[in-house]
Amino acid sequence: MRSVTTAKNNVLVLDGSPHTDGVVAQLIAALPFGEATHVRLYDTPVAPCIDCRACRVTGRCALHDMDALYGALEQADVLVFATPVYNGSFPAPLKALVDRCQVYWSRRFALGQKPPIARHKRVYLLSAGGAATKKADGLLAALKPLLTVLNGELVAAVHAADTDTRSDFSAELSAVTNLR
Ligand SMILES: Cc1cc2nc3c(=O)[nH]c(=O)nc-3n(C[C@H](O)[C@H](O)[C@H](O)COP(=O)(O)O)c2cc1C
């Protein structure tokens, strides 16, 4: 089972990059929130949702590789999605985690739990993309319905664009440093 120790201040960083020294890693390092639980999804990928629909009846996932991570998600006060853009969306390991949050959709819409997670979360999106597009529209679109079932509120999004040709990300790093 995945082991996750939730930091005292309940900041959870979901890291969708395979790189420990990429632009996403730089954005994460600039976060001003202090101690955080940093989960690198490429290091220990979660299994994909198999749409078995058990969660529609039990409110829980039938797979158990993510039990500790579900706990960390539910306890988080600050949730950071930090990720490169892959084909307009999340890289596969982070997408798998997003899909496994179907359990919260089931709690809300099949079982009528409102909210499905009691603890409200401030949510931040840090992203990087090789293209010149200034915003991570695909990620923002995918996050919107997810956050309604996570009891999360998107506070800010910082996107580092054009990473294929740029090497100076001081403006984006400064924006992250100034997040509150
Ligand atoms: C499989 C794959 C798909 C990608 N798709 C996109 C894309 O749709 N849009 C984009 O802007 N960049 C895309 N990229 C580029 C990455 O998002 C970019 O290199 C990013 O800076 C990587 O960040 P990292 O090194 O911190 O992981 C893709 C890269 C890979 C490997």
GROMACS .gro file of N, CA, C and O in nm, residues 71-172:
model
  408
   71GLY      N    1  -0.708   0.935   0.206
   71GLY     CA    2  -0.706   0.999   0.338
   71GLY      C    3  -0.639   1.134   0.333
   71GLY      O    4  -0.688   1.232   0.389
   72ALA      N    5  -0.525   1.142   0.263
   72ALA     CA    6  -0.452   1.269   0.252
   72ALA      C    7  -0.535   1.373   0.177
   72ALA      O    8  -0.538   1.490   0.213
   73LEU      N    9  -0.603   1.329   0.071
   73LEU     CA   10  -0.690   1.420  -0.005
   73LEU      C   11  -0.801   1.476   0.083
   73LEU      O   12  -0.832   1.595   0.080
   74GLU      N   13  -0.860   1.389   0.162
   74GLU     CA   14  -0.974   1.431   0.244
   74GLU      C   15  -0.930   1.525   0.357
   74GLU      O   16  -1.006   1.611   0.399
   75GLN      N   17  -0.806   1.508   0.405
   75GLN     CA   18  -0.757   1.591   0.516
   75GLN      C   19  -0.692   1.721   0.468
   75GLN      O   20  -0.666   1.810   0.549
   76ALA      N   21  -0.664   1.733   0.340
   76ALA     CA   22  -0.589   1.850   0.291
   76ALA      C   23  -0.670   1.978   0.305
   76ALA      O   24  -0.790   1.980   0.281
   77ASP      N   25  -0.601   2.084   0.346
   77ASP     CA   26  -0.660   2.219   0.345
   77ASP      C   27  -0.617   2.293   0.219
   77ASP      O   28  -0.688   2.381   0.172
   78VAL      N   29  -0.498   2.258   0.170
   78VAL     CA   30  -0.443   2.318   0.048
   78VAL      C   31  -0.405   2.203  -0.045
   78VAL      O   32  -0.333   2.111  -0.005
   79LEU      N   33  -0.455   2.212  -0.165
   79LEU     CA   34  -0.430   2.105  -0.263
   79LEU      C   35  -0.366   2.169  -0.386
   79LEU      O   36  -0.422   2.261  -0.444
   80VAL      N   37  -0.247   2.119  -0.422
   80VAL     CA   38  -0.175   2.175  -0.537
   80VAL      C   39  -0.165   2.067  -0.645
   80VAL      O   40  -0.109   1.960  -0.620
   81PHE      N   41  -0.220   2.096  -0.761
   81PHE     CA   42  -0.199   2.011  -0.878
   81PHE      C   43  -0.080   2.072  -0.953
   81PHE      O   44  -0.089   2.188  -0.997
   82ALA      N   45   0.029   2.001  -0.963
   82ALA     CA   46   0.149   2.052  -1.028
   82ALA      C   47   0.184   1.955  -1.140
   82ALA      O   48   0.217   1.839  -1.114
   83THR      N   49   0.177   2.004  -1.264
   83THR     CA   50   0.182   1.906  -1.372
   83THR      C   51   0.223   1.966  -1.506
   83THR      O   52   0.190   2.081  -1.536
   84PRO      N   53   0.290   1.888  -1.589
   84PRO     CA   54   0.304   1.928  -1.728
   84PRO      C   55   0.172   1.902  -1.802
   84PRO      O   56   0.089   1.824  -1.755
   85VAL      N   57   0.155   1.970  -1.914
   85VAL     CA   58   0.041   1.941  -2.002
   85VAL      C   59   0.084   1.831  -2.099
   85VAL      O   60   0.189   1.843  -2.162
   86TYR      N   61   0.006   1.726  -2.104
   86TYR     CA   62   0.032   1.619  -2.203
   86TYR      C   63  -0.091   1.607  -2.292
   86TYR      O   64  -0.200   1.571  -2.244
   87ASN      N   65  -0.074   1.635  -2.419
   87ASN     CA   66  -0.185   1.628  -2.514
   87ASN      C   67  -0.310   1.698  -2.461
   87ASN      O   68  -0.421   1.645  -2.464
   88GLY      N   69  -0.287   1.817  -2.411
   88GLY     CA   70  -0.397   1.901  -2.365
   88GLY      C   71  -0.455   1.862  -2.232
   88GLY      O   72  -0.549   1.926  -2.184
   89SER      N   73  -0.400   1.759  -2.168
   89SER     CA   74  -0.460   1.711  -2.044
   89SER      C   75  -0.352   1.675  -1.943
   89SER      O   76  -0.237   1.716  -1.955
   90PHE      N   77  -0.391   1.596  -1.841
   90PHE     CA   78  -0.296   1.551  -1.740
   90PHE      C   79  -0.215   1.432  -1.792
   90PHE      O   80  -0.270   1.348  -1.863
   91PRO      N   81  -0.088   1.418  -1.754
   91PRO     CA   82  -0.015   1.294  -1.783
   91PRO      C   83  -0.088   1.175  -1.719
   91PRO      O   84  -0.158   1.191  -1.618
   92ALA      N   85  -0.069   1.058  -1.778
   92ALA     CA   86  -0.148   0.940  -1.739
   92ALA      C   87  -0.152   0.912  -1.588
   92ALA      O   88  -0.260   0.884  -1.533
   93PRO      N   89  -0.040   0.918  -1.515
   93PRO     CA   90  -0.049   0.885  -1.372
   93PRO      C   91  -0.137   0.983  -1.293
   93PRO      O   92  -0.209   0.942  -1.201
   94LEU      N   93  -0.134   1.111  -1.330
   94LEU     CA   94  -0.220   1.207  -1.260
   94LEU      C   95  -0.364   1.192  -1.306
   94LEU      O   96  -0.458   1.203  -1.226
   95LYS      N   97  -0.384   1.161  -1.434
   95LYS     CA   98  -0.520   1.137  -1.485
   95LYS      C   99  -0.581   1.017  -1.413
   95LYS      O  100  -0.702   1.017  -1.383
   96ALA      N  101  -0.499   0.916  -1.385
   96ALA     CA  102  -0.550   0.798  -1.313
   96ALA      C  103  -0.601   0.839  -1.175
   96ALA      O  104  -0.708   0.795  -1.130
   97LEU      N  105  -0.525   0.925  -1.108
   97LEU     CA  106  -0.569   0.971  -0.976
   97LEU      C  107  -0.700   1.050  -0.988
   97LEU      O  108  -0.793   1.030  -0.908
   98VAL      N  109  -0.707   1.138  -1.088
   98VAL     CA  110  -0.829   1.216  -1.108
   98VAL      C  111  -0.948   1.122  -1.130
   98VAL      O  112  -1.055   1.139  -1.071
   99ASP      N  113  -0.928   1.020  -1.213
   99ASP     CA  114  -1.037   0.926  -1.239
   99ASP      C  115  -1.077   0.849  -1.112
   99ASP      O  116  -1.195   0.818  -1.092
  100ARG      N  117  -0.979   0.819  -1.028
  100ARG     CA  118  -1.010   0.745  -0.904
  100ARG      C  119  -1.089   0.832  -0.806
  100ARG      O  120  -1.148   0.780  -0.709
  101CYS      N  121  -1.096   0.962  -0.832
  101CYS     CA  122  -1.180   1.050  -0.749
  101CYS      C  123  -1.327   1.033  -0.784
  101CYS      O  124  -1.414   1.101  -0.728
  102GLN      N  125  -1.356   0.942  -0.875
  102GLN     CA  126  -1.495   0.906  -0.906
  102GLN      C  127  -1.569   0.864  -0.779
  102GLN      O  128  -1.691   0.876  -0.769
  103VAL      N  129  -1.493   0.815  -0.682
  103VAL     CA  130  -1.553   0.775  -0.555
  103VAL      C  131  -1.629   0.894  -0.492
  103VAL      O  132  -1.735   0.876  -0.431
  104TYR      N  133  -1.574   1.015  -0.510
  104TYR     CA  134  -1.640   1.134  -0.452
  104TYR      C  135  -1.761   1.176  -0.535
  104TYR      O  136  -1.859   1.227  -0.483
  105TRP      N  137  -1.753   1.153  -0.667
  105TRP     CA  138  -1.870   1.176  -0.753
  105TRP      C  139  -1.984   1.084  -0.707
  105TRP      O  140  -2.098   1.127  -0.694
  106SER      N  141  -1.948   0.958  -0.680
  106SER     CA  142  -2.051   0.862  -0.636
  106SER      C  143  -2.112   0.902  -0.502
  106SER      O  144  -2.233   0.892  -0.482
  107ARG      N  145  -2.026   0.946  -0.409
  107ARG     CA  146  -2.079   0.988  -0.278
  107ARG      C  147  -2.177   1.103  -0.296
  107ARG      O  148  -2.281   1.108  -0.232
  108ARG      N  149  -2.141   1.196  -0.386
  108ARG     CA  150  -2.225   1.315  -0.404
  108ARG      C  151  -2.353   1.281  -0.481
  108ARG      O  152  -2.463   1.315  -0.437
  109PHE      N  153  -2.338   1.214  -0.596
  109PHE     CA  154  -2.452   1.204  -0.687
  109PHE      C  155  -2.525   1.070  -0.679
  109PHE      O  156  -2.642   1.063  -0.717
  110ALA      N  157  -2.462   0.963  -0.633
  110ALA     CA  158  -2.533   0.836  -0.618
  110ALA      C  159  -2.583   0.820  -0.475
  110ALA      O  160  -2.690   0.764  -0.452
  111LEU      N  161  -2.505   0.872  -0.379
  111LEU     CA  162  -2.540   0.851  -0.238
  111LEU      C  163  -2.590   0.978  -0.170
  111LEU      O  164  -2.630   0.974  -0.053
  112GLY      N  165  -2.588   1.090  -0.240
  112GLY     CA  166  -2.647   1.214  -0.188
  112GLY      C  167  -2.570   1.281  -0.076
  112GLY      O  168  -2.627   1.360  -0.002
  113GLN      N  169  -2.440   1.251  -0.063
  113GLN     CA  170  -2.360   1.317   0.042
  113GLN      C  171  -2.318   1.455  -0.007
  113GLN      O  172  -2.255   1.467  -0.112
  114LYS      N  173  -2.352   1.557   0.069
  114LYS     CA  174  -2.322   1.693   0.027
  114LYS      C  175  -2.264   1.771   0.145
  114LYS      O  176  -2.338   1.797   0.239
  115PRO      N  177  -2.136   1.804   0.144
  115PRO     CA  178  -2.037   1.769   0.041
  115PRO      C  179  -1.982   1.628   0.065
  115PRO      O  180  -1.984   1.580   0.177
  116PRO      N  181  -1.930   1.565  -0.038
  116PRO     CA  182  -1.873   1.431  -0.020
  116PRO      C  183  -1.744   1.430   0.060
  116PRO      O  184  -1.707   1.326   0.115
  117ILE      N  185  -1.675   1.543   0.066
  117ILE     CA  186  -1.558   1.559   0.153
  117ILE      C  187  -1.588   1.679   0.242
  117ILE      O  188  -1.619   1.788   0.193
  118ALA      N  189  -1.581   1.659   0.373
  118ALA     CA  190  -1.622   1.765   0.466
  118ALA      C  191  -1.529   1.886   0.460
  118ALA      O  192  -1.574   2.000   0.465
  119ARG      N  193  -1.399   1.859   0.450
  119ARG     CA  194  -1.301   1.967   0.464
  119ARG      C  195  -1.284   2.046   0.333
  119ARG      O  196  -1.248   1.989   0.230
  120HIS      N  197  -1.310   2.175   0.342
  120HIS     CA  198  -1.292   2.262   0.225
  120HIS      C  199  -1.144   2.277   0.192
  120HIS      O  200  -1.060   2.276   0.283
  121LYS      N  201  -1.113   2.289   0.064
  121LYS     CA  202  -0.972   2.300   0.020
  121LYS      C  203  -0.950   2.422  -0.066
  121LYS      O  204  -1.029   2.449  -0.155
  122ARG      N  205  -0.838   2.491  -0.042
  122ARG     CA  206  -0.788   2.591  -0.136
  122ARG      C  207  -0.704   2.515  -0.238
  122ARG      O  208  -0.615   2.440  -0.200
  123VAL      N  209  -0.735   2.538  -0.365
  123VAL     CA  210  -0.669   2.459  -0.470
  123VAL      C  211  -0.587   2.551  -0.562
  123VAL      O  212  -0.631   2.662  -0.595
  124TYR      N  213  -0.470   2.502  -0.598
  124TYR     CA  214  -0.380   2.575  -0.689
  124TYR      C  215  -0.342   2.483  -0.803
  124TYR      O  216  -0.319   2.363  -0.781
  125LEU      N  217  -0.333   2.540  -0.923
  125LEU     CA  218  -0.286   2.464  -1.038
  125LEU      C  219  -0.155   2.525  -1.086
  125LEU      O  220  -0.151   2.643  -1.122
  126LEU      N  221  -0.048   2.447  -1.082
  126LEU     CA  222   0.082   2.488  -1.138
  126LEU      C  223   0.105   2.398  -1.259
  126LEU      O  224   0.099   2.275  -1.247
  127SER      N  225   0.131   2.458  -1.375
  127SER     CA  226   0.146   2.374  -1.493
  127SER      C  227   0.255   2.428  -1.584
  127SER      O  228   0.296   2.544  -1.575
  128ALA      N  229   0.300   2.340  -1.672
  128ALA     CA  230   0.403   2.375  -1.771
  128ALA      C  231   0.366   2.309  -1.902
  128ALA      O  232   0.315   2.196  -1.904
  129GLY      N  233   0.392   2.381  -2.009
  129GLY     CA  234   0.362   2.326  -2.142
  129GLY      C  235   0.463   2.375  -2.243
  129GLY      O  236   0.511   2.489  -2.235
  130GLY      N  237   0.494   2.291  -2.337
  130GLY     CA  238   0.590   2.328  -2.441
  130GLY      C  239   0.536   2.433  -2.537
  130GLY      O  240   0.612   2.511  -2.593
  131ALA      N  241   0.404   2.435  -2.553
  131ALA     CA  242   0.343   2.527  -2.650
  131ALA      C  243   0.336   2.669  -2.594
  131ALA      O  244   0.343   2.690  -2.473
  132ALA      N  245   0.316   2.765  -2.686
  132ALA     CA  246   0.314   2.906  -2.646
  132ALA      C  247   0.181   2.946  -2.580
  132ALA      O  248   0.171   3.056  -2.526
  133THR      N  249   0.081   2.859  -2.583
  133THR     CA  250  -0.050   2.888  -2.524
  133THR      C  251  -0.034   2.935  -2.379
  133THR      O  252   0.031   2.867  -2.300
  134LYS      N  253  -0.095   3.047  -2.348
  134LYS     CA  254  -0.069   3.110  -2.218
  134LYS      C  255  -0.140   3.044  -2.101
  134LYS      O  256  -0.100   3.061  -1.986
  135LYS      N  257  -0.248   2.971  -2.128
  135LYS     CA  258  -0.324   2.909  -2.019
  135LYS      C  259  -0.337   2.760  -2.043
  135LYS      O  260  -0.337   2.715  -2.157
  136ALA      N  261  -0.352   2.686  -1.935
  136ALA     CA  262  -0.371   2.542  -1.947
  136ALA      C  263  -0.521   2.512  -1.949
  136ALA      O  264  -0.578   2.459  -1.854
  137ASP      N  265  -0.586   2.547  -2.061
  137ASP     CA  266  -0.731   2.539  -2.067
  137ASP      C  267  -0.785   2.397  -2.044
  137ASP      O  268  -0.886   2.379  -1.978
  138GLY      N  269  -0.715   2.298  -2.102
  138GLY     CA  270  -0.761   2.159  -2.086
  138GLY      C  271  -0.759   2.115  -1.940
  138GLY      O  272  -0.851   2.049  -1.892
  139LEU      N  273  -0.653   2.156  -1.870
  139LEU     CA  274  -0.643   2.119  -1.728
  139LEU      C  275  -0.750   2.191  -1.646
  139LEU      O  276  -0.814   2.131  -1.558
  140LEU      N  277  -0.770   2.317  -1.676
  140LEU     CA  278  -0.870   2.395  -1.602
  140LEU      C  279  -1.010   2.336  -1.625
  140LEU      O  280  -1.090   2.325  -1.531
  141ALA      N  281  -1.037   2.295  -1.749
  141ALA     CA  282  -1.169   2.238  -1.779
  141ALA      C  283  -1.190   2.107  -1.705
  141ALA      O  284  -1.299   2.078  -1.654
  142ALA      N  285  -1.083   2.026  -1.695
  142ALA     CA  286  -1.096   1.897  -1.625
  142ALA      C  287  -1.107   1.917  -1.474
  142ALA      O  288  -1.174   1.840  -1.404
  143LEU      N  289  -1.041   2.021  -1.424
  143LEU     CA  290  -1.043   2.044  -1.278
  143LEU      C  291  -1.179   2.093  -1.228
  143LEU      O  292  -1.220   2.062  -1.117
  144LYS      N  293  -1.248   2.170  -1.313
  144LYS     CA  294  -1.370   2.236  -1.266
  144LYS      C  295  -1.471   2.138  -1.206
  144LYS      O  296  -1.512   2.155  -1.091
  145PRO      N  297  -1.514   2.033  -1.279
  145PRO     CA  298  -1.610   1.940  -1.217
  145PRO      C  299  -1.549   1.860  -1.102
  145PRO      O  300  -1.617   1.828  -1.004
  146LEU      N  301  -1.418   1.832  -1.113
  146LEU     CA  302  -1.353   1.756  -1.006
  146LEU      C  303  -1.359   1.832  -0.874
  146LEU      O  304  -1.389   1.775  -0.768
  147LEU      N  305  -1.333   1.962  -0.881
  147LEU     CA  306  -1.327   2.040  -0.758
  147LEU      C  307  -1.463   2.049  -0.689
  147LEU      O  308  -1.470   2.062  -0.567
  148THR      N  309  -1.570   2.040  -0.765
  148THR     CA  310  -1.701   2.045  -0.700
  148THR      C  311  -1.720   1.924  -0.608
  148THR      O  312  -1.780   1.936  -0.502
  149VAL      N  313  -1.667   1.809  -0.645
  149VAL     CA  314  -1.683   1.692  -0.556
  149VAL      C  315  -1.572   1.681  -0.453
  149VAL      O  316  -1.586   1.609  -0.353
  150LEU      N  317  -1.460   1.752  -0.475
  150LEU     CA  318  -1.352   1.751  -0.374
  150LEU      C  319  -1.372   1.860  -0.269
  150LEU      O  320  -1.291   1.873  -0.177
  151ASN      N  321  -1.478   1.939  -0.283
  151ASN     CA  322  -1.500   2.054  -0.194
  151ASN      C  323  -1.381   2.151  -0.204
  151ASN      O  324  -1.332   2.202  -0.104
  152GLY      N  325  -1.338   2.169  -0.328
  152GLY     CA  326  -1.220   2.254  -0.352
  152GLY      C  327  -1.257   2.381  -0.428
  152GLY      O  328  -1.350   2.382  -0.507
  153GLU      N  329  -1.178   2.484  -0.402
  153GLU     CA  330  -1.200   2.613  -0.468
  153GLU      C  331  -1.068   2.654  -0.532
  153GLU      O  332  -0.965   2.664  -0.462
  154LEU      N  333  -1.070   2.672  -0.665
  154LEU     CA  334  -0.946   2.711  -0.734
  154LEU      C  335  -0.913   2.856  -0.698
  154LEU      O  336  -0.989   2.948  -0.731
  155VAL      N  337  -0.801   2.874  -0.631
  155VAL     CA  338  -0.760   3.009  -0.587
  155VAL      C  339  -0.673   3.074  -0.694
  155VAL      O  340  -0.685   3.193  -0.720
  156ALA      N  341  -0.584   2.997  -0.755
  156ALA     CA  342  -0.493   3.056  -0.855
  156ALA      C  343  -0.436   2.946  -0.944
  156ALA      O  344  -0.426   2.830  -0.904
  157ALA      N  345  -0.402   2.988  -1.065
  157ALA     CA  346  -0.336   2.897  -1.159
  157ALA      C  347  -0.216   2.969  -1.219
  157ALA      O  348  -0.228   3.084  -1.261
  158VAL      N  349  -0.102   2.903  -1.217
  158VAL     CA  350   0.019   2.960  -1.279
  158VAL      C  351   0.065   2.862  -1.387
  158VAL      O  352   0.092   2.745  -1.357
  159HIS      N  353   0.071   2.910  -1.509
  159HIS     CA  354   0.113   2.824  -1.620
  159HIS      C  355   0.242   2.876  -1.682
  159HIS      O  356   0.250   2.993  -1.721
  160ALA      N  357   0.343   2.791  -1.689
  160ALA     CA  358   0.468   2.824  -1.759
  160ALA      C  359   0.456   2.772  -1.901
  160ALA      O  360   0.457   2.650  -1.924
  161ALA      N  361   0.440   2.865  -1.995
  161ALA     CA  362   0.421   2.827  -2.135
  161ALA      C  363   0.554   2.825  -2.209
  161ALA      O  364   0.656   2.873  -2.158
  162ASP      N  365   0.551   2.766  -2.328
  162ASP     CA  366   0.665   2.778  -2.419
  162ASP      C  367   0.793   2.718  -2.361
  162ASP      O  368   0.902   2.769  -2.387
  163THR      N  369   0.779   2.612  -2.286
  163THR     CA  370   0.898   2.555  -2.222
  163THR      C  371   0.993   2.491  -2.323
  163THR      O  372   1.108   2.465  -2.291
  164ASP      N  373   0.942   2.465  -2.444
  164ASP     CA  374   1.029   2.408  -2.548
  164ASP      C  375   1.140   2.505  -2.587
  164ASP      O  376   1.249   2.464  -2.626
  165THR      N  377   1.112   2.634  -2.577
  165THR     CA  378   1.210   2.733  -2.624
  165THR      C  379   1.261   2.825  -2.514
  165THR      O  380   1.362   2.893  -2.533
  166ARG      N  381   1.191   2.832  -2.401
  166ARG     CA  382   1.234   2.926  -2.296
  166ARG      C  383   1.312   2.853  -2.188
  166ARG      O  384   1.292   2.734  -2.163
  167SER      N  385   1.399   2.928  -2.120
  167SER     CA  386   1.469   2.868  -2.006
  167SER      C  387   1.459   2.956  -1.881
  167SER      O  388   1.494   2.913  -1.772
  168ASP      N  389   1.411   3.078  -1.898
  168ASP     CA  390   1.398   3.169  -1.783
  168ASP      C  391   1.252   3.174  -1.739
  168ASP      O  392   1.167   3.231  -1.809
  169PHE      N  393   1.224   3.117  -1.626
  169PHE     CA  394   1.087   3.112  -1.576
  169PHE      C  395   1.071   3.198  -1.451
  169PHE      O  396   0.986   3.172  -1.366
  170SER      N  397   1.154   3.302  -1.442
  170SER     CA  398   1.152   3.383  -1.319
  170SER      C  399   1.017   3.449  -1.295
  170SER      O  400   0.974   3.461  -1.179
  171ALA      N  401   0.945   3.488  -1.402
  171ALA     CA  402   0.815   3.552  -1.382
  171ALA      C  403   0.716   3.454  -1.320
  171ALA      O  404   0.645   3.486  -1.224
  172GLU      N  405   0.714   3.331  -1.372
  172GLU     CA  406   0.621   3.230  -1.319
  172GLU      C  407   0.661   3.189  -1.176
  172GLU      O  408   0.576   3.171  -1.089
   0.00000   0.00000   0.00000
